[in-house]
PDB file of C-alpha atoms in Angstrom:
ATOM      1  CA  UNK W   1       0.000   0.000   0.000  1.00  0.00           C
ATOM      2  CA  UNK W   2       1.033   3.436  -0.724  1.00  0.00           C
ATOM      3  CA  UNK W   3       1.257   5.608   2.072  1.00  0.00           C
ATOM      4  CA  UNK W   4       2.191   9.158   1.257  1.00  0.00           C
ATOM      5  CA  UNK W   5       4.788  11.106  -0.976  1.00  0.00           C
ATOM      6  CA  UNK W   6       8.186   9.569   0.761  1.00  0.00           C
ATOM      7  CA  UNK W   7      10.061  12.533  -1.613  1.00  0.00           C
ATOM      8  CA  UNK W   8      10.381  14.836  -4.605  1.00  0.00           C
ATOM      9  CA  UNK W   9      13.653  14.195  -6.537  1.00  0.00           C
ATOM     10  CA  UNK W  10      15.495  17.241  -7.142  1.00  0.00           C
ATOM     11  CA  UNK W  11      18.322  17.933  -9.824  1.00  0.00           C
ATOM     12  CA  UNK W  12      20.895  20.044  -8.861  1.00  0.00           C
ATOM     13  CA  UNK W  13      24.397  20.860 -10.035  1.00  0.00           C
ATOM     14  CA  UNK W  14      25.654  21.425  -6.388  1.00  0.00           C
ATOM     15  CA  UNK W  15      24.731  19.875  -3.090  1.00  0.00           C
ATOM     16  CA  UNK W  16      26.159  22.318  -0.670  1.00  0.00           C
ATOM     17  CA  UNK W  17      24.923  25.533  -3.319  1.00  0.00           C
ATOM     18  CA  UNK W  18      21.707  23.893  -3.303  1.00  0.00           C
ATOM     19  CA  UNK W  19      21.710  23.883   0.662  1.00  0.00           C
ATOM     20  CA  UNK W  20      21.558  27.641   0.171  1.00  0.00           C
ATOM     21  CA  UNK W  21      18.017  27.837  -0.935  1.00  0.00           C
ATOM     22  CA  UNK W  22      16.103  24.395   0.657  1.00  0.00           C
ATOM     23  CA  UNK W  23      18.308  24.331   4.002  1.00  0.00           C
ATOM     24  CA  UNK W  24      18.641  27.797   4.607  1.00  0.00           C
ATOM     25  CA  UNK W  25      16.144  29.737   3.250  1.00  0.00           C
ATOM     26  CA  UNK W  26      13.290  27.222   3.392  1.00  0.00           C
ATOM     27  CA  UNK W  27      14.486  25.718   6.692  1.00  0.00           C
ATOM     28  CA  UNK W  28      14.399  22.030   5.962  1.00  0.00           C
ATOM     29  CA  UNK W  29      16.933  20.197   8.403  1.00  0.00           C
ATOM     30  CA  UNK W  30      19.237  18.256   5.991  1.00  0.00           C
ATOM     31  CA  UNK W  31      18.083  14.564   7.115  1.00  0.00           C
ATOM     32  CA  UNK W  32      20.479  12.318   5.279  1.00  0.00           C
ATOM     33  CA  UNK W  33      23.445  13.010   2.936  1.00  0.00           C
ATOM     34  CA  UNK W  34      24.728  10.179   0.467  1.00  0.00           C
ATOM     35  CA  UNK W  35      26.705   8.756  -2.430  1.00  0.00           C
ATOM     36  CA  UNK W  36      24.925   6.717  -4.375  1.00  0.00           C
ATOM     37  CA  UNK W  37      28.059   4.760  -6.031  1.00  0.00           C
ATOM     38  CA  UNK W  38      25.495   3.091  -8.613  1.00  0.00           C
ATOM     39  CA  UNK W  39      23.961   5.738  -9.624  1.00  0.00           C
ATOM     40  CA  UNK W  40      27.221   8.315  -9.238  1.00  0.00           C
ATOM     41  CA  UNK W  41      25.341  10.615  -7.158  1.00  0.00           C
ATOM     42  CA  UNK W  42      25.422  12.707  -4.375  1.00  0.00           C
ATOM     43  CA  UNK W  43      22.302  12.651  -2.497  1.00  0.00           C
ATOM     44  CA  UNK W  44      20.616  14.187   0.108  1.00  0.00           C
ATOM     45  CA  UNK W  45      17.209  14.083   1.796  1.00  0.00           C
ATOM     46  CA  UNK W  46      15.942  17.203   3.752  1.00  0.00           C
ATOM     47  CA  UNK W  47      12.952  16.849   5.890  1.00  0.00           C
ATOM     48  CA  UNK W  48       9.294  18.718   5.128  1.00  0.00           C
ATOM     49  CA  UNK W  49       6.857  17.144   7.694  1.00  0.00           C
ATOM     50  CA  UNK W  50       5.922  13.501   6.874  1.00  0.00           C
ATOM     51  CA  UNK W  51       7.937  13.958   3.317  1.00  0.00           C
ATOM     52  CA  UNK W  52      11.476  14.877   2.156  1.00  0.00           C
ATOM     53  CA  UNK W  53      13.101  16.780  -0.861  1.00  0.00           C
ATOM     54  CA  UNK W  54      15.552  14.555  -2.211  1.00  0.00           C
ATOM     55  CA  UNK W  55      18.698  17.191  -3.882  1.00  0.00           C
ATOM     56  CA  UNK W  56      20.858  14.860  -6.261  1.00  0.00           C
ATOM     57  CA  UNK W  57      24.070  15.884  -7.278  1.00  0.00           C
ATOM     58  CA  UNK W  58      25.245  14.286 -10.722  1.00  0.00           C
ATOM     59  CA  UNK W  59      29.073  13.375  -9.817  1.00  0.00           C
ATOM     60  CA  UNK W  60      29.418  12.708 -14.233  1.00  0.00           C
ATOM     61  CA  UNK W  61      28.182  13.049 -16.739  1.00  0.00           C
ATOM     62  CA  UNK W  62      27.714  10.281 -18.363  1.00  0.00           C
ATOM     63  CA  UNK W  63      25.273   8.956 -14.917  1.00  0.00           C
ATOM     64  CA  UNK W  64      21.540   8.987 -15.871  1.00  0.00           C
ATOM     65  CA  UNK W  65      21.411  12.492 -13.326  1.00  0.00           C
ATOM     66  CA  UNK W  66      24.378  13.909 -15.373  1.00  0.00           C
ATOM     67  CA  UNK W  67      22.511  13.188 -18.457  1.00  0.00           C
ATOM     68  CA  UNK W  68      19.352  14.761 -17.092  1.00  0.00           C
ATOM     69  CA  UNK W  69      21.352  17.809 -15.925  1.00  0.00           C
ATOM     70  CA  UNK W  70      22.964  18.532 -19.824  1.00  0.00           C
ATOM     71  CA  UNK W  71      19.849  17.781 -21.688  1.00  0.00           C
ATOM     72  CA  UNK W  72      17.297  19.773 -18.947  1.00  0.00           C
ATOM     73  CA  UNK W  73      19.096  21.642 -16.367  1.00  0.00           C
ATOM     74  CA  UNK W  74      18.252  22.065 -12.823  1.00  0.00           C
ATOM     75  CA  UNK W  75      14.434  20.832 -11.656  1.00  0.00           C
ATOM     76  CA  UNK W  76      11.924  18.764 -10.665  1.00  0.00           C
ATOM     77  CA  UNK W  77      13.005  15.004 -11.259  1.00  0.00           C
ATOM     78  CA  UNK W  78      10.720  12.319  -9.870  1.00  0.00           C
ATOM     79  CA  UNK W  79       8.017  11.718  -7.201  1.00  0.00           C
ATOM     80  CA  UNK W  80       8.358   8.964  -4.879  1.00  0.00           C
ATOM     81  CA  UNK W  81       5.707   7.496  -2.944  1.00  0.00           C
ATOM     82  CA  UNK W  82       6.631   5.599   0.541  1.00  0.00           C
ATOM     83  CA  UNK W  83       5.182   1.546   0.501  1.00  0.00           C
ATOM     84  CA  UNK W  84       5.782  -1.099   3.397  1.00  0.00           C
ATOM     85  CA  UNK W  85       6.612  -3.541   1.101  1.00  0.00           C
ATOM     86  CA  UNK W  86       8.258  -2.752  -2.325  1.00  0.00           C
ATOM     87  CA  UNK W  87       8.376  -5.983  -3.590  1.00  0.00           C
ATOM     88  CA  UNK W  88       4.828  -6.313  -3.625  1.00  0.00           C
ATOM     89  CA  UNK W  89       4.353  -2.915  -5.439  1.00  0.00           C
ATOM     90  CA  UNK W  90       6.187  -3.642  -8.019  1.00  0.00           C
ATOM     91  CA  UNK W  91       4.681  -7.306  -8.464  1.00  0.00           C
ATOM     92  CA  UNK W  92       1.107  -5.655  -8.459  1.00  0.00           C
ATOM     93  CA  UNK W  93       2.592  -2.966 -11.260  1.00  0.00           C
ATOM     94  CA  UNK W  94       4.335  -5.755 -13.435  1.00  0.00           C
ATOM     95  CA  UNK W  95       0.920  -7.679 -12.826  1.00  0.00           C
ATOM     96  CA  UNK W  96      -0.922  -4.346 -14.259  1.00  0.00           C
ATOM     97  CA  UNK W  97       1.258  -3.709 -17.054  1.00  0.00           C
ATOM     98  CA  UNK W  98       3.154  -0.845 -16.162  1.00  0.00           C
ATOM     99  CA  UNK W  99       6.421  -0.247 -17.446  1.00  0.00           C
ATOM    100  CA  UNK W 100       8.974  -0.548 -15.826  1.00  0.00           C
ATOM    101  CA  UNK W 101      12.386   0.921 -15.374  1.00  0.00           C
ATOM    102  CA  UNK W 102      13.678  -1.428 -12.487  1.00  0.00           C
ATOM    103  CA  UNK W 103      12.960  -5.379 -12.357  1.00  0.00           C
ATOM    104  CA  UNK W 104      13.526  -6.063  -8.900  1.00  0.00           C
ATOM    105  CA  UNK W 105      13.676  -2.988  -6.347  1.00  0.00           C
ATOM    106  CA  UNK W 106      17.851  -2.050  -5.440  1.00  0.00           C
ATOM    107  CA  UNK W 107      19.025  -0.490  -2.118  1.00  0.00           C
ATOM    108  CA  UNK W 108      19.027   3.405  -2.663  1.00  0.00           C
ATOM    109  CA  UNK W 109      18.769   6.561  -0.481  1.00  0.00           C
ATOM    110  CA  UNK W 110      15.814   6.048   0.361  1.00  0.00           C
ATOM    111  CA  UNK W 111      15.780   3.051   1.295  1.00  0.00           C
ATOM    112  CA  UNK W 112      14.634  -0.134  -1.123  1.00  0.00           C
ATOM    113  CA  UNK W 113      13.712   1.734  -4.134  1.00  0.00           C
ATOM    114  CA  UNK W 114      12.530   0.992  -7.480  1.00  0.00           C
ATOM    115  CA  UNK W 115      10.953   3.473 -10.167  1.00  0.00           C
ATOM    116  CA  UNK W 116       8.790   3.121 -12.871  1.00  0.00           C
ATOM    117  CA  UNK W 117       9.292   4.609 -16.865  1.00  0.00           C
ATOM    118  CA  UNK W 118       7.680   7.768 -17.426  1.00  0.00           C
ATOM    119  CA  UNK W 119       6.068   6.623 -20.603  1.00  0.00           C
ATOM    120  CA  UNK W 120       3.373   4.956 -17.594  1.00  0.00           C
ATOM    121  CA  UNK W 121       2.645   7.568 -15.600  1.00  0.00           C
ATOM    122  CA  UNK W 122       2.026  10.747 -17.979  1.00  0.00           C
ATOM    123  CA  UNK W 123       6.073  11.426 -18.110  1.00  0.00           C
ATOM    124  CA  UNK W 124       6.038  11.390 -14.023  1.00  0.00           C
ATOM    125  CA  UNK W 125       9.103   9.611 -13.288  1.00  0.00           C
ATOM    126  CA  UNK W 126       7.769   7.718 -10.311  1.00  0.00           C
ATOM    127  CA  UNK W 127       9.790   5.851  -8.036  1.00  0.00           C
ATOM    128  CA  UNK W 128       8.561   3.342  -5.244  1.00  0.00           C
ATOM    129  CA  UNK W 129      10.717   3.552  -1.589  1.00  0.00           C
ATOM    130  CA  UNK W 130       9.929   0.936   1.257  1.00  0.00           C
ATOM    131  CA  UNK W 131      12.416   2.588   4.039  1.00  0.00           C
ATOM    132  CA  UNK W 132      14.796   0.336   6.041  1.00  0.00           C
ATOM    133  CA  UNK W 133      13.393  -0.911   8.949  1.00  0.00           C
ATOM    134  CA  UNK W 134      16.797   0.042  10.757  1.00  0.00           C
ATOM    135  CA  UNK W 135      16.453   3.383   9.997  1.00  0.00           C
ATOM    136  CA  UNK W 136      14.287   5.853  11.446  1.00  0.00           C
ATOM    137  CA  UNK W 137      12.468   8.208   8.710  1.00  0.00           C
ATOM    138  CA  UNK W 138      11.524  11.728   9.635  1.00  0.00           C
ATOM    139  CA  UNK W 139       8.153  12.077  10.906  1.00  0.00           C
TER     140      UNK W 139
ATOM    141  CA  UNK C   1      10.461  30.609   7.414  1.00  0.00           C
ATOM    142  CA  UNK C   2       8.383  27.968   9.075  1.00  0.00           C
ATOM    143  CA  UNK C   3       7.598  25.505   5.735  1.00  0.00           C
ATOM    144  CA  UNK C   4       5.575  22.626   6.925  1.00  0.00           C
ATOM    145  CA  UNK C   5       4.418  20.231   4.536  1.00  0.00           C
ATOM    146  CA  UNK C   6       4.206  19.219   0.542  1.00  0.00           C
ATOM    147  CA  UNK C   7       0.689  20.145   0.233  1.00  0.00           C
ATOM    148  CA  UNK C   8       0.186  19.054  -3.317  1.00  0.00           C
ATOM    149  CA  UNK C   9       2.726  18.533  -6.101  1.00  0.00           C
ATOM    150  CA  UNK C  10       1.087  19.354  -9.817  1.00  0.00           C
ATOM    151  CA  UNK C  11       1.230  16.881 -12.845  1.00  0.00           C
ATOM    152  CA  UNK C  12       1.063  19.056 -15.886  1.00  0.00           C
ATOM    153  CA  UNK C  13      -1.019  17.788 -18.574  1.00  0.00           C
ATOM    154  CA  UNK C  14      -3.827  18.455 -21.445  1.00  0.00           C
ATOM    155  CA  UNK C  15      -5.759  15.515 -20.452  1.00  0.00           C
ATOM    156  CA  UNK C  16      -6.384  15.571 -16.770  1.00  0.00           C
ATOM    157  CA  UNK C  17      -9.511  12.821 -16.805  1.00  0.00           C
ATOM    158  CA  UNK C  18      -6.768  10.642 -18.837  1.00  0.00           C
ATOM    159  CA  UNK C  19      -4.098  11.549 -15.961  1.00  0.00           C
ATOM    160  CA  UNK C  20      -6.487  11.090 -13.080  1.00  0.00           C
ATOM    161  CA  UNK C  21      -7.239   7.719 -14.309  1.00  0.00           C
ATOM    162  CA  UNK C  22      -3.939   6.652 -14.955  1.00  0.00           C
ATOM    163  CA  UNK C  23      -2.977   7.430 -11.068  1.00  0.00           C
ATOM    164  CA  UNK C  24      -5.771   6.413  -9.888  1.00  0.00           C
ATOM    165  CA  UNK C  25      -5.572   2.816 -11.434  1.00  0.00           C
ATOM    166  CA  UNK C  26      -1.690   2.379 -11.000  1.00  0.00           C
ATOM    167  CA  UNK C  27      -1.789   3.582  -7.529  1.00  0.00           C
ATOM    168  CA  UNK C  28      -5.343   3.083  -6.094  1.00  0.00           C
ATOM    169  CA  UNK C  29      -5.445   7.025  -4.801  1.00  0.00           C
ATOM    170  CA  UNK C  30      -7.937   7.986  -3.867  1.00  0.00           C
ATOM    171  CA  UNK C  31      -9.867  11.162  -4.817  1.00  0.00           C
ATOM    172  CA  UNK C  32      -9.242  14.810  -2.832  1.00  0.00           C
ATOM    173  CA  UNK C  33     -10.693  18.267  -2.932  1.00  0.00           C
ATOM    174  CA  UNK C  34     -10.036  20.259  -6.277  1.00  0.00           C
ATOM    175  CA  UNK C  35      -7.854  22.989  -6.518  1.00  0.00           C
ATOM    176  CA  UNK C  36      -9.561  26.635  -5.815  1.00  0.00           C
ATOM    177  CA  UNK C  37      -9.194  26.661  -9.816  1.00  0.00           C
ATOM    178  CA  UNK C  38     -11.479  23.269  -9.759  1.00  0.00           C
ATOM    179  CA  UNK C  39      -8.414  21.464 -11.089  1.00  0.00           C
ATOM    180  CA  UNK C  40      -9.181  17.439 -10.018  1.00  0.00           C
ATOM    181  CA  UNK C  41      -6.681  15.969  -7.331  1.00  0.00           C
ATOM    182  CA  UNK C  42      -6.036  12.545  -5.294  1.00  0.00           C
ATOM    183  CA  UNK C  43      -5.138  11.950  -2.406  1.00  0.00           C
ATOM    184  CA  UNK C  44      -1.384  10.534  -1.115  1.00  0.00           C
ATOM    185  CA  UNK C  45      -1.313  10.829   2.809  1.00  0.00           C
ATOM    186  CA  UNK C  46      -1.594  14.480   3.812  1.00  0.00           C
ATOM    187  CA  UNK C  47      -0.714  15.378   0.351  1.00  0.00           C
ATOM    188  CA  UNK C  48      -2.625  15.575  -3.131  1.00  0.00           C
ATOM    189  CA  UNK C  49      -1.583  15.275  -6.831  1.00  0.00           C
ATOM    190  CA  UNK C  50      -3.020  17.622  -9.196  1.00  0.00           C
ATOM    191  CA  UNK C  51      -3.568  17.516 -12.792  1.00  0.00           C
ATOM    192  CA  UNK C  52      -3.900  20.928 -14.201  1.00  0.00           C
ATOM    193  CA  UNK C  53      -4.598  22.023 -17.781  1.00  0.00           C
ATOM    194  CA  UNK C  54      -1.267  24.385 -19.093  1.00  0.00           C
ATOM    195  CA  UNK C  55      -4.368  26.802 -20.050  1.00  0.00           C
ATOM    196  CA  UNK C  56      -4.950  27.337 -16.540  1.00  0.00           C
ATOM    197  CA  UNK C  57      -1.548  28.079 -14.496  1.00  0.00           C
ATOM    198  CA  UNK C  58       1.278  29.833 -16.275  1.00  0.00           C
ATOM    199  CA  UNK C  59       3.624  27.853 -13.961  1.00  0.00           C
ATOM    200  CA  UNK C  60       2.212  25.099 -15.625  1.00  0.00           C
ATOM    201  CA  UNK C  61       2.090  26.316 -19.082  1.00  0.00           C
ATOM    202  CA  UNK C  62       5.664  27.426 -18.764  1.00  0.00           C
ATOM    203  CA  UNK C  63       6.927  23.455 -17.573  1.00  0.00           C
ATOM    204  CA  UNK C  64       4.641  22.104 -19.882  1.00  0.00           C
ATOM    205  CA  UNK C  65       6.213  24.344 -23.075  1.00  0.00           C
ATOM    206  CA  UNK C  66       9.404  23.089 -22.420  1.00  0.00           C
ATOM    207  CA  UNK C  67       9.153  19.386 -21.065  1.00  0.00           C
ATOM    208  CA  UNK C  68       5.695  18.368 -22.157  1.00  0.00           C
ATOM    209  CA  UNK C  69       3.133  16.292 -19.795  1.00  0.00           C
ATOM    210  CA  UNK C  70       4.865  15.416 -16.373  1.00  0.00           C
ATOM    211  CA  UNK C  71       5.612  17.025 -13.152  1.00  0.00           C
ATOM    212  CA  UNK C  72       5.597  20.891 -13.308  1.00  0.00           C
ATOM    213  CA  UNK C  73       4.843  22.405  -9.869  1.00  0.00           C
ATOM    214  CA  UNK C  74       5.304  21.526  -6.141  1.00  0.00           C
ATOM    215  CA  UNK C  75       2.931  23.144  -3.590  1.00  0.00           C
ATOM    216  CA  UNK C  76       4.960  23.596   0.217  1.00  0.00           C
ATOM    217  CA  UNK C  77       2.817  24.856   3.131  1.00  0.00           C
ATOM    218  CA  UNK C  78       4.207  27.141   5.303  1.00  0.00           C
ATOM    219  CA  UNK C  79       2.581  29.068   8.561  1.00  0.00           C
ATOM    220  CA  UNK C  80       2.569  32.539   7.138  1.00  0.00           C
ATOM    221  CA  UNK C  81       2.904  33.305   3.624  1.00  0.00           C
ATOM    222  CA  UNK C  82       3.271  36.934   4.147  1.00  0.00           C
ATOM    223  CA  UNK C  83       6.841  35.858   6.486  1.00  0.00           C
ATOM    224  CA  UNK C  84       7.650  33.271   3.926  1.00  0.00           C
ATOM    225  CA  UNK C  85       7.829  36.167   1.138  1.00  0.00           C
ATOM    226  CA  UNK C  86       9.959  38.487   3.887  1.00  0.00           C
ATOM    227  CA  UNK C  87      12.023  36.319   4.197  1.00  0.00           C
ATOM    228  CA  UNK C  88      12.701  35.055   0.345  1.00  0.00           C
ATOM    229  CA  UNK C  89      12.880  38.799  -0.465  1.00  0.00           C
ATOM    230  CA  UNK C  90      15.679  39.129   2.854  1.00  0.00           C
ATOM    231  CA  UNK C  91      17.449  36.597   1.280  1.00  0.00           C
ATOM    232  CA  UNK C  92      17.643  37.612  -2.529  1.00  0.00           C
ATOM    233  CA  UNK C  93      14.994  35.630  -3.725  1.00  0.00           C
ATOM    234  CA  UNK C  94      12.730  36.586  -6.239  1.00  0.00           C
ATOM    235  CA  UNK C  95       9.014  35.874  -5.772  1.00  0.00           C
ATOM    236  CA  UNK C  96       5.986  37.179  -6.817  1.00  0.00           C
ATOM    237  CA  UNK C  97       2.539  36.908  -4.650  1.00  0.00           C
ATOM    238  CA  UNK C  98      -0.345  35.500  -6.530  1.00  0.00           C
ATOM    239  CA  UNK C  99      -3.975  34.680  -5.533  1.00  0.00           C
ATOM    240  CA  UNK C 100      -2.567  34.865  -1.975  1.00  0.00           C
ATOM    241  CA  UNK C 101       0.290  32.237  -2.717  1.00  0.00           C
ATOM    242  CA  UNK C 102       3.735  33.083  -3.229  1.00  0.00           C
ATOM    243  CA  UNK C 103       5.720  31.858  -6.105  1.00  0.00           C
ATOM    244  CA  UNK C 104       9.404  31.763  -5.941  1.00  0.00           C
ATOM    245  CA  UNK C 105      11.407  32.505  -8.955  1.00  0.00           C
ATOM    246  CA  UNK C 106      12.315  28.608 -10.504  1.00  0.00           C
ATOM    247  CA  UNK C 107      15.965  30.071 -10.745  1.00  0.00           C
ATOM    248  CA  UNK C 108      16.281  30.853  -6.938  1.00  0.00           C
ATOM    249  CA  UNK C 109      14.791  27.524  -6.288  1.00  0.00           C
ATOM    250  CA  UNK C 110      17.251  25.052  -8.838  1.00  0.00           C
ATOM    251  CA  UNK C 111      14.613  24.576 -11.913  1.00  0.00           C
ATOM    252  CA  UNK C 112      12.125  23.951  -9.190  1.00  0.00           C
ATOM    253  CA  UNK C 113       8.609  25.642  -9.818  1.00  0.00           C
ATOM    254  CA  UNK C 114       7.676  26.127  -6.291  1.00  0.00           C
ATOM    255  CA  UNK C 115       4.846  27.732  -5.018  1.00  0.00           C
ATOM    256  CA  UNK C 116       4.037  28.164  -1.351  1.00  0.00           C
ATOM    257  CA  UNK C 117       0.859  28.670   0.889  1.00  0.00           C
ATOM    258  CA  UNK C 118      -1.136  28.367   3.974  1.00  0.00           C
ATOM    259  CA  UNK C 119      -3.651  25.824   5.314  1.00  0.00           C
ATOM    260  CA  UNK C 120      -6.417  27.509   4.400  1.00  0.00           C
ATOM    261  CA  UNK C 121      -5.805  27.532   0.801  1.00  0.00           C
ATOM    262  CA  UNK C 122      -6.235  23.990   0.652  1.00  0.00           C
TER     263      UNK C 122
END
């Protein structure tokens, strides 16, 4: 079951310039702060009640961010809802026909993640998170 | 600035019965109270998604021009929108107040078109 909007995915070309604007003008508490090595970013979550904005930080070019940086610039990137069990949400959206981008969900900043292509969801790049159960998520 | 809560992030699009169905069957949300502009919405925990018509929000028109249907706008409450646009303008930001919500130039806020009001707009 989806539960609420975990994050919105951010594209930025620096993390700490970035902090500028959502951290100190906005006054969301930086949560979390991580490199991705898979997906050669540098990520960061900063809390907004139940939610987060996720900032990510292409570290090259040639990572699917870094693409998304040249071709679009700065911006909105992808909306991720929270689940309790990812597997099962992406079973039920394989068993609907919804493309896919990610077979089986992968560890991620958010915990287990997986997202789903665009071309599904009226070019929302949507991206399942089921949070690790070690890991307290801000509230 | 006190900034609470995504109260609703907008999906851009020219077909918003197609969009709400879409979301609706892929994620089983559930419907929410329209926009003040009667724009349709579901629910997502305390949040909403809504699918607005570029016609109807130049925000929207302006996301939509460039990167077609998809995300185009998110919606942050905050306690006070009057000391949420003191302090943006103490800071350097741009932002212009519309309908009683402020809207924060997209290059202050990384690409991001961000809009921000209080509970009672909602």
């Amino acid at each position: 079951m989806l539960s609420k909007i975990h994050h919105v995915g951010v594209v930025v070309r620096d993390l700490e310039q970035a902090y500028g604007f959502w951290r100190d003008v906005l006054g969301l508490p930086v949560h979390k702060v991580q490199t991705v090595v898979d997906q050669d970013v540098r990520a960061a979550l900063l809390t907004i009640g139940g939610s987060e904005i996720e900032l990510l930080q292409p570290l090259s070019d040639k990572s699917g961010i870094g693409k998304f940086l040249a071709k679009r610039g700065e911006g909105l990137h992808h909306l991720c809802f929270e689940t309790d069990d990812v597997h099962a949400e992406l079973d039920a959206a394989r068993a609907k026909g919804i493309r896919l981008i990610d077979e089986k969900p992968r560890p991620g900043l958010a915990g287990m993640i997986c997202f789903l292509h665009p071309a599904a969801t009226r070019g929302v790049l949507v991206e399942y998170a089921q949070p690790f159960a070690d890991e307290e998520h801000a509230r | 600035m006190k900034t609470l809560r995504i109260d609703h992030v907008v999906v851009g699009t020219d077909d918003a019965a197609g969009a709400v169905a879409t979301f609706r069957g892929h994620f089983g949300l559930p419907s929410a109270a329209p926009l003040p502009g009667g724009a349709p919405t579901l629910a997502i925990g305390d949040a909403r998604i809504a699918f607005v018509a570029p016609a109807a929000d130049g925000a929207v028109a302006a996301a939509f021009a460039s990167g077609g249907e998809g995300m185009a706008v998110v919606c942050l409450e905050v306690a006070s929108v009057r000391d949420a646009e003191t302090a943006l303008r103490q800071a350097g930001v741009k932002c212009t107040t519309v309908g009683g919500a402020v809207e924060v130039d997209p290059a202050a806020a990384h690409g991001v078109r961000l809009r921000l009001v209080e509970g009672a707009r909602r």
